[in-house]
mmCIF file of C-alpha atoms in Angstrom:
data_model
loop_
_atom_site.group_PDB
_atom_site.id
_atom_site.type_symbol
_atom_site.label_atom_id
_atom_site.label_comp_id
_atom_site.label_asym_id
_atom_site.label_seq_id
_atom_site.Cartn_x
_atom_site.Cartn_y
_atom_site.Cartn_z
ATOM 1 C CA MET Q 1 0.081 0.023 -0.025
ATOM 2 C CA ASP Q 2 1.147 3.454 -0.777
ATOM 3 C CA PHE Q 3 2.832 5.263 2.111
ATOM 4 C CA LEU Q 4 0.707 8.444 2.180
ATOM 5 C CA VAL Q 5 -2.425 6.366 1.813
ATOM 6 C CA LYS Q 6 -1.491 4.321 4.883
ATOM 7 C CA PHE Q 7 -0.515 7.534 6.708
ATOM 8 C CA GLN Q 8 -3.994 8.946 6.112
ATOM 9 C CA GLN Q 9 -5.620 5.818 7.171
ATOM 10 C CA TYR Q 10 -3.797 6.067 10.613
ATOM 11 C CA SER Q 11 -4.541 9.808 10.702
ATOM 12 C CA ASP Q 12 -8.169 9.225 10.158
ATOM 13 C CA LYS Q 13 -8.412 6.676 12.987
ATOM 14 C CA VAL Q 14 -6.846 9.370 15.357
ATOM 15 C CA GLU Q 15 -9.460 11.953 14.125
ATOM 16 C CA LYS Q 16 -12.296 9.557 14.653
ATOM 17 C CA TRP Q 17 -11.207 8.723 18.251
ATOM 18 C CA LEU Q 18 -10.809 12.451 19.003
ATOM 19 C CA GLN Q 19 -14.256 13.204 17.552
ATOM 20 C CA ASP Q 20 -15.895 10.365 19.313
ATOM 21 C CA ASN Q 21 -14.425 10.803 22.628
ATOM 22 C CA LEU Q 22 -13.780 14.472 23.164
ATOM 23 C CA GLN Q 23 -17.081 16.215 23.660
ATOM 24 C CA PHE Q 24 -16.398 19.832 24.409
ATOM 25 C CA ASP Q 25 -19.269 21.681 26.183
ATOM 26 C CA LEU Q 26 -19.690 24.824 24.234
ATOM 27 C CA ASN Q 27 -22.935 25.947 26.253
ATOM 28 C CA CYS Q 28 -21.263 26.204 29.736
ATOM 29 C CA LEU Q 29 -19.853 29.387 31.315
ATOM 30 C CA GLU Q 30 -16.229 28.380 30.702
ATOM 31 C CA ARG Q 31 -17.029 27.495 27.051
ATOM 32 C CA THR Q 32 -14.393 29.992 25.725
ATOM 33 C CA VAL Q 33 -11.647 27.609 27.015
ATOM 34 C CA TYR Q 34 -13.222 24.677 25.188
ATOM 35 C CA GLU Q 35 -13.394 26.744 22.054
ATOM 36 C CA SER Q 36 -9.901 27.694 22.270
ATOM 37 C CA MET Q 37 -8.799 23.998 22.936
ATOM 38 C CA LYS Q 38 -10.866 22.774 20.073
ATOM 39 C CA TYR Q 39 -9.400 25.550 17.727
ATOM 40 C CA SER Q 40 -5.936 24.349 17.966
ATOM 41 C CA LEU Q 41 -6.677 20.643 18.238
ATOM 42 C CA THR Q 42 -8.754 20.748 14.905
ATOM 43 C CA ALA Q 43 -6.334 23.092 13.132
ATOM 44 C CA GLY Q 44 -5.133 20.363 10.884
ATOM 45 C CA GLY Q 45 -1.815 19.016 11.882
ATOM 46 C CA LYS Q 46 -0.081 15.950 10.557
ATOM 47 C CA ARG Q 47 -0.909 13.826 13.634
ATOM 48 C CA LEU Q 48 2.657 12.391 13.230
ATOM 49 C CA ARG Q 49 2.919 11.220 16.815
ATOM 50 C CA PRO Q 50 -0.163 9.124 17.250
ATOM 51 C CA VAL Q 51 0.467 7.987 13.626
ATOM 52 C CA LEU Q 52 3.974 6.653 14.740
ATOM 53 C CA SER Q 53 2.202 4.885 17.679
ATOM 54 C CA LEU Q 54 -0.341 3.170 15.543
ATOM 55 C CA ALA Q 55 2.307 2.154 13.075
ATOM 56 C CA VAL Q 56 4.417 0.515 15.753
ATOM 57 C CA CYS Q 57 1.215 -1.223 17.084
ATOM 58 C CA ASP Q 58 0.504 -2.662 13.623
ATOM 59 C CA MET Q 59 4.314 -3.698 13.053
ATOM 60 C CA LEU Q 60 4.089 -5.662 16.424
ATOM 61 C CA ASN Q 61 0.511 -6.793 15.898
ATOM 62 C CA LEU Q 62 -0.761 -5.197 19.197
ATOM 63 C CA ASP Q 63 -4.285 -4.242 20.059
ATOM 64 C CA GLU Q 64 -4.968 -1.029 18.364
ATOM 65 C CA GLU Q 65 -7.962 -0.098 20.601
ATOM 66 C CA LYS Q 66 -5.789 -0.105 23.769
ATOM 67 C CA VAL Q 67 -3.052 2.006 22.038
ATOM 68 C CA LEU Q 68 -5.354 4.764 20.483
ATOM 69 C CA PRO Q 69 -6.450 6.488 23.840
ATOM 70 C CA PHE Q 70 -2.697 7.039 24.814
ATOM 71 C CA ALA Q 71 -1.721 7.987 21.239
ATOM 72 C CA CYS Q 72 -4.354 10.722 21.189
ATOM 73 C CA ALA Q 73 -3.320 11.847 24.611
ATOM 74 C CA ILE Q 74 0.288 12.397 23.075
ATOM 75 C CA GLU Q 75 -1.436 14.502 20.439
ATOM 76 C CA LEU Q 76 -3.144 16.772 22.990
ATOM 77 C CA ILE Q 77 0.053 17.171 24.754
ATOM 78 C CA HIS Q 78 1.772 18.110 21.595
ATOM 79 C CA THR Q 79 -1.087 20.663 20.769
ATOM 80 C CA TYR Q 80 -0.646 22.333 24.160
ATOM 81 C CA SER Q 81 2.929 22.547 23.658
ATOM 82 C CA LEU Q 82 2.369 24.479 20.300
ATOM 83 C CA ILE Q 83 -0.123 26.994 21.761
ATOM 84 C CA HIS Q 84 2.358 27.832 24.406
ATOM 85 C CA ASP Q 85 5.339 27.887 22.086
ATOM 86 C CA ASP Q 86 3.607 30.396 19.939
ATOM 87 C CA LEU Q 87 2.874 32.787 22.761
ATOM 88 C CA PRO Q 88 4.635 36.323 22.798
ATOM 89 C CA CYS Q 89 6.799 35.323 25.755
ATOM 90 C CA MET Q 90 8.008 32.237 23.833
ATOM 91 C CA ASP Q 91 8.265 32.319 20.007
ATOM 92 C CA ASN Q 92 5.858 35.165 19.430
ATOM 93 C CA SER Q 93 4.321 33.558 16.315
ATOM 94 C CA ASP Q 94 1.313 34.906 14.603
ATOM 95 C CA PHE Q 95 0.529 31.856 12.413
ATOM 96 C CA ARG Q 96 0.479 28.167 12.950
ATOM 97 C CA ARG Q 97 -0.716 25.495 10.274
ATOM 98 C CA GLY Q 98 -1.702 28.336 7.941
ATOM 99 C CA LYS Q 99 -4.102 29.905 10.651
ATOM 100 C CA PRO Q 100 -3.750 32.642 13.223
ATOM 101 C CA THR Q 101 -2.124 31.236 16.345
ATOM 102 C CA ASN Q 102 -4.278 30.622 19.415
ATOM 103 C CA HIS Q 103 -3.431 33.716 21.297
ATOM 104 C CA LYS Q 104 -4.183 35.870 18.298
ATOM 105 C CA VAL Q 105 -7.794 34.594 18.263
ATOM 106 C CA PHE Q 106 -8.561 34.036 21.965
ATOM 107 C CA GLY Q 107 -5.906 36.301 23.741
ATOM 108 C CA GLU Q 108 -2.805 35.282 25.604
ATOM 109 C CA ALA Q 109 -4.629 34.388 29.073
ATOM 110 C CA MET Q 110 -7.156 32.094 27.341
ATOM 111 C CA ALA Q 111 -4.315 30.581 25.170
ATOM 112 C CA VAL Q 112 -2.369 29.687 28.341
ATOM 113 C CA LEU Q 113 -5.488 28.144 29.866
ATOM 114 C CA ALA Q 114 -6.365 26.157 26.756
ATOM 115 C CA GLY Q 115 -2.834 24.715 26.595
ATOM 116 C CA ASP Q 116 -3.133 23.805 30.478
ATOM 117 C CA GLY Q 117 -6.668 22.230 29.644
ATOM 118 C CA LEU Q 118 -5.286 19.971 26.819
ATOM 119 C CA LEU Q 119 -2.400 18.874 29.202
ATOM 120 C CA ASN Q 120 -4.900 17.899 31.943
ATOM 121 C CA LEU Q 121 -7.298 16.211 29.559
ATOM 122 C CA ALA Q 122 -4.281 14.106 28.219
ATOM 123 C CA PHE Q 123 -3.532 12.669 31.774
ATOM 124 C CA GLU Q 124 -7.405 12.259 32.365
ATOM 125 C CA ILE Q 125 -7.538 10.134 29.237
ATOM 126 C CA MET Q 126 -4.737 8.047 30.410
ATOM 127 C CA LEU Q 127 -5.782 7.567 33.961
ATOM 128 C CA ASN Q 128 -9.213 6.651 32.809
ATOM 129 C CA GLU Q 129 -7.657 3.760 30.652
ATOM 130 C CA SER Q 130 -5.554 2.598 33.755
ATOM 131 C CA ILE Q 131 -8.809 2.032 35.915
ATOM 132 C CA LYS Q 132 -10.573 0.136 33.341
ATOM 133 C CA GLU Q 133 -11.052 -3.517 34.540
ATOM 134 C CA GLU Q 134 -10.126 -5.098 31.083
ATOM 135 C CA ASN Q 135 -6.852 -3.121 31.091
ATOM 136 C CA ASN Q 136 -3.589 -4.135 32.743
ATOM 137 C CA SER Q 137 -3.357 -1.015 35.118
ATOM 138 C CA LEU Q 138 0.476 -1.501 35.741
ATOM 139 C CA TYR Q 139 1.227 -1.518 32.050
ATOM 140 C CA CYS Q 140 -1.018 1.581 31.528
ATOM 141 C CA ALA Q 141 0.703 3.295 34.237
ATOM 142 C CA ARG Q 142 4.096 2.568 32.739
ATOM 143 C CA ALA Q 143 3.084 3.995 29.419
ATOM 144 C CA ALA Q 144 1.422 7.060 31.228
ATOM 145 C CA LYS Q 145 4.874 7.677 33.165
ATOM 146 C CA LEU Q 146 6.796 7.144 29.833
ATOM 147 C CA ILE Q 147 4.690 10.140 28.434
ATOM 148 C CA ALA Q 148 4.913 12.142 31.589
ATOM 149 C CA ASP Q 149 8.566 11.892 31.603
ATOM 150 C CA ALA Q 150 8.812 12.788 27.998
ATOM 151 C CA SER Q 151 6.505 15.909 28.168
ATOM 152 C CA GLY Q 152 7.834 17.176 31.610
ATOM 153 C CA THR Q 153 11.127 18.898 32.784
ATOM 154 C CA LYS Q 154 13.006 15.711 31.869
ATOM 155 C CA GLY Q 155 11.896 16.065 28.305
ATOM 156 C CA MET Q 156 9.851 18.537 26.227
ATOM 157 C CA ILE Q 157 9.781 21.344 28.958
ATOM 158 C CA GLY Q 158 13.380 20.906 29.861
ATOM 159 C CA GLY Q 159 14.366 21.209 26.091
ATOM 160 C CA GLN Q 160 12.283 24.462 25.895
ATOM 161 C CA VAL Q 161 14.133 25.888 28.989
ATOM 162 C CA ILE Q 162 17.487 25.166 27.282
ATOM 163 C CA ASP Q 163 16.216 26.696 24.132
ATOM 164 C CA ILE Q 164 14.916 29.917 25.987
ATOM 165 C CA GLU Q 165 18.310 30.330 27.714
ATOM 166 C CA ALA Q 166 20.411 29.713 24.685
ATOM 167 C CA VAL Q 167 18.852 32.575 22.601
ATOM 168 C CA GLY Q 168 21.618 35.014 21.452
ATOM 169 C CA LYS Q 169 24.381 32.577 22.808
ATOM 170 C CA LYS Q 170 26.734 30.220 21.101
ATOM 171 C CA ILE Q 171 26.033 26.784 22.215
ATOM 172 C CA THR Q 172 27.997 23.710 21.276
ATOM 173 C CA TYR Q 173 26.908 20.866 18.854
ATOM 174 C CA ASP Q 174 26.482 18.607 21.901
ATOM 175 C CA GLU Q 175 24.242 21.086 23.726
ATOM 176 C CA LEU Q 176 22.207 21.631 20.703
ATOM 177 C CA CYS Q 177 21.634 17.875 20.253
ATOM 178 C CA GLN Q 178 20.787 17.555 23.932
ATOM 179 C CA MET Q 179 18.321 20.480 23.667
ATOM 180 C CA HIS Q 180 16.418 18.966 20.793
ATOM 181 C CA LYS Q 181 16.723 15.437 22.138
ATOM 182 C CA LYS Q 182 14.538 16.697 24.993
ATOM 183 C CA LYS Q 183 12.400 19.404 23.281
ATOM 184 C CA THR Q 184 11.352 17.731 19.911
ATOM 185 C CA GLY Q 185 12.634 13.967 20.255
ATOM 186 C CA ALA Q 186 11.414 13.151 23.734
ATOM 187 C CA LEU Q 187 7.680 13.188 22.714
ATOM 188 C CA ILE Q 188 8.494 11.368 19.306
ATOM 189 C CA LYS Q 189 10.315 8.667 21.163
ATOM 190 C CA ALA Q 190 7.488 8.296 23.695
ATOM 191 C CA SER Q 191 5.078 7.919 20.804
ATOM 192 C CA ILE Q 192 7.278 5.001 19.333
ATOM 193 C CA LEU Q 193 7.936 3.421 22.752
ATOM 194 C CA MET Q 194 4.452 3.672 24.224
ATOM 195 C CA PRO Q 195 2.893 0.625 22.553
ATOM 196 C CA ALA Q 196 5.878 -1.368 23.709
ATOM 197 C CA ARG Q 197 5.432 -0.241 27.335
ATOM 198 C CA LEU Q 198 1.693 -0.885 27.144
ATOM 199 C CA PHE Q 199 2.129 -4.547 26.158
ATOM 200 C CA ASN Q 200 5.467 -5.321 27.768
ATOM 201 C CA VAL Q 201 7.157 -6.273 24.417
ATOM 202 C CA PRO Q 202 10.722 -8.170 24.580
ATOM 203 C CA ASP Q 203 13.671 -5.992 25.331
ATOM 204 C CA GLU Q 204 15.479 -6.692 21.954
ATOM 205 C CA ILE Q 205 12.425 -5.123 20.229
ATOM 206 C CA THR Q 206 12.362 -2.181 22.506
ATOM 207 C CA GLU Q 207 16.099 -1.505 22.011
ATOM 208 C CA SER Q 208 15.568 -1.400 18.196
ATOM 209 C CA LEU Q 209 12.630 1.020 18.729
ATOM 210 C CA GLU Q 210 14.762 3.241 20.810
ATOM 211 C CA ILE Q 211 17.661 3.646 18.168
ATOM 212 C CA TYR Q 212 14.813 4.204 15.555
ATOM 213 C CA ALA Q 213 12.983 6.859 17.832
ATOM 214 C CA GLU Q 214 16.178 8.789 18.747
ATOM 215 C CA SER Q 215 17.352 8.830 14.980
ATOM 216 C CA LEU Q 216 13.947 9.958 13.725
ATOM 217 C CA GLY Q 217 13.600 12.637 16.368
ATOM 218 C CA LEU Q 218 16.994 14.026 15.326
ATOM 219 C CA ALA Q 219 16.175 13.855 11.494
ATOM 220 C CA PHE Q 220 12.798 15.596 12.275
ATOM 221 C CA GLN Q 221 14.411 18.485 14.004
ATOM 222 C CA ILE Q 222 17.270 18.862 11.421
ATOM 223 C CA LYS Q 223 14.513 18.900 8.707
ATOM 224 C CA ASP Q 224 12.613 21.571 10.617
ATOM 225 C CA ASP Q 225 15.813 23.747 10.907
ATOM 226 C CA ILE Q 226 16.384 23.192 7.007
ATOM 227 C CA LEU Q 227 12.754 24.053 6.289
ATOM 228 C CA ASP Q 228 13.250 27.364 8.372
ATOM 229 C CA VAL Q 229 15.830 28.315 5.777
ATOM 230 C CA GLU Q 230 14.561 26.716 2.505
ATOM 231 C CA GLY Q 231 10.939 26.182 3.019
ATOM 232 C CA ASN Q 232 7.863 28.156 1.539
ATOM 233 C CA SER Q 233 5.767 29.792 4.329
ATOM 234 C CA GLN Q 234 2.598 29.116 2.505
ATOM 235 C CA ILE Q 235 3.461 25.443 2.319
ATOM 236 C CA VAL Q 236 4.995 25.091 5.838
ATOM 237 C CA GLY Q 237 1.922 26.928 7.323
ATOM 238 C CA LYS Q 238 4.097 29.488 9.339
ATOM 239 C CA PRO Q 239 6.626 32.192 8.755
ATOM 240 C CA VAL Q 240 10.164 30.844 7.886
ATOM 241 C CA GLY Q 241 13.281 32.550 8.788
ATOM 242 C CA THR Q 242 12.017 32.868 12.498
ATOM 243 C CA ASP Q 243 15.137 31.104 13.968
ATOM 244 C CA GLU Q 244 17.542 33.625 12.505
ATOM 245 C CA LYS Q 245 15.148 36.359 13.333
ATOM 246 C CA ASN Q 246 14.994 35.177 17.018
ATOM 247 C CA ASP Q 247 18.799 34.602 17.197
ATOM 248 C CA LYS Q 248 18.312 30.906 17.862
ATOM 249 C CA SER Q 249 21.059 28.173 17.445
ATOM 250 C CA THR Q 250 20.067 25.440 14.920
ATOM 251 C CA PHE Q 251 21.681 22.529 13.044
ATOM 252 C CA VAL Q 252 21.792 24.969 10.080
ATOM 253 C CA THR Q 253 23.449 27.951 12.005
ATOM 254 C CA LEU Q 254 25.905 25.667 13.710
ATOM 255 C CA LEU Q 255 26.956 23.343 10.922
ATOM 256 C CA GLY Q 256 26.099 25.019 7.686
ATOM 257 C CA LEU Q 257 23.276 23.984 5.304
ATOM 258 C CA ASN Q 258 25.354 21.190 3.513
ATOM 259 C CA LYS Q 259 26.582 19.543 6.783
ATOM 260 C CA ALA Q 260 23.059 19.720 8.182
ATOM 261 C CA LYS Q 261 21.758 17.843 5.183
ATOM 262 C CA ALA Q 262 24.571 15.263 5.426
ATOM 263 C CA LEU Q 263 23.538 14.703 9.041
ATOM 264 C CA LEU Q 264 19.833 14.383 8.100
ATOM 265 C CA LYS Q 265 20.833 11.607 5.707
ATOM 266 C CA GLU Q 266 22.909 9.982 8.170
ATOM 267 C CA SER Q 267 20.113 9.984 10.903
ATOM 268 C CA THR Q 268 17.472 8.794 8.358
ATOM 269 C CA GLN Q 269 19.699 5.884 7.453
ATOM 270 C CA ARG Q 270 20.380 5.018 10.934
ATOM 271 C CA ALA Q 271 16.596 5.025 11.699
ATOM 272 C CA ALA Q 272 15.878 2.763 8.682
ATOM 273 C CA ASP Q 273 18.653 0.339 9.633
ATOM 274 C CA SER Q 274 17.443 -0.157 13.182
ATOM 275 C CA LEU Q 275 14.253 -1.974 12.040
ATOM 276 C CA LYS Q 276 15.896 -4.317 9.571
ATOM 277 C CA ASN Q 277 15.475 -7.320 11.909
ATOM 278 C CA ILE Q 278 11.705 -6.696 12.754
ATOM 279 C CA ASP Q 279 9.081 -7.946 10.540
ATOM 280 C CA ASN Q 280 6.593 -5.713 8.837
ATOM 281 C CA SER Q 281 8.583 -2.687 9.411
ATOM 282 C CA GLY Q 282 8.113 -1.105 5.895
ATOM 283 C CA PHE Q 283 5.998 1.801 6.865
ATOM 284 C CA LEU Q 284 8.181 3.056 9.656
ATOM 285 C CA THR Q 285 11.206 2.644 7.349
ATOM 286 C CA GLU Q 286 9.379 4.668 4.766
ATOM 287 C CA MET Q 287 8.459 7.259 7.373
ATOM 288 C CA ALA Q 288 12.107 8.039 8.081
ATOM 289 C CA CYS Q 289 12.508 8.755 4.496
ATOM 290 C CA TRP Q 290 9.184 10.875 4.264
ATOM 291 C CA ILE Q 291 10.450 12.992 7.343
ATOM 292 C CA ALA Q 292 13.688 13.707 5.421
ATOM 293 C CA GLU Q 293 11.943 14.660 2.200
ATOM 294 C CA ARG Q 294 8.852 16.512 3.627
ATOM 295 C CA ASN Q 295 8.312 20.099 2.445
ATOM 296 C CA LYS Q 296 6.223 21.164 5.742
#
C-alpha cells in the first residue's frame, strides 16, 4: 500500500477517536476555553506522533484499541506545547498551520489556559484507561509515566528551557543535540515506545525501537531547521526565517546547510537500519525517508 495512503488511514483513526471521545461543552460558562482548545486541536496538523504509535502497534501486531487513547493523549500534549510555544513570551508566532495562532484569536490568557486544559485532559484520558477493568493497570501506568517523563522537565519542557536560555548565545553541537533530544525528540520517542510499554514487548524489540526513535527525532528536527531556511511559508503553514530572526542556534546555523543535510541523511539511514530485524517494518522505514523529504 502507498505510504501516504497508509499514513492517512492512521491519521483518520486518530481523528475519529478524538471526535468520538472528546465532547467539549460549548454551552457552559467556561465555554471559551473549550473553544480555544478545540480551535488548536482541529487546526489540521499531521498527527505524526499518534500515527507513529499506531504504526508500531501494527508492526508488532498489538491491540490498536488499547493504544489509541494513549496515542491521542500524546497528540493533546503536543498541541498544548504548540499553543504555548507560539505565545509572545516564547516564540511570538502569529501563524500556525496556516491559521492565526491561538493567542491571536482568543488572547494570551485564554491560550495559556487552553494549553493547560489540553495537558490535563491528556492525563485524564490515560488515567481513565488505567482504571478500566479489562486493562492491565500496571502497564497503563508505565505507558503514562513514559509520556509524563517525555513531556515534563526531563523532556519537552526541559528542552524548551534550554532553548530559551540559549537565545543570543553560542552553544556547542552537543548542547544543541541535548536540547532537541528533549524538546522535540522526547515526545516522538514516547510515541514510538509507548505501545511497547503498554504491552511489555521483549527487550530486544524495545532496544531497536529506541534507536529508531532517537534517530527519527534528530532527523525531524534537522529537517525543521532546514525548512526554516529553505521552506515556503505558504506550504510550511507558518513564517520561515524565524530562527535567525530570534537569534536561535540551529543545526543549520551551527553546521551550515550542507553539513546539516548530510547529518539528516545519516540520521535517516540509522533509523531505517535499526528496524531491519523486525518484520512488517516497511511503513516505519518509509516514515524516516518521508520525514527527511517533507516540505512542511
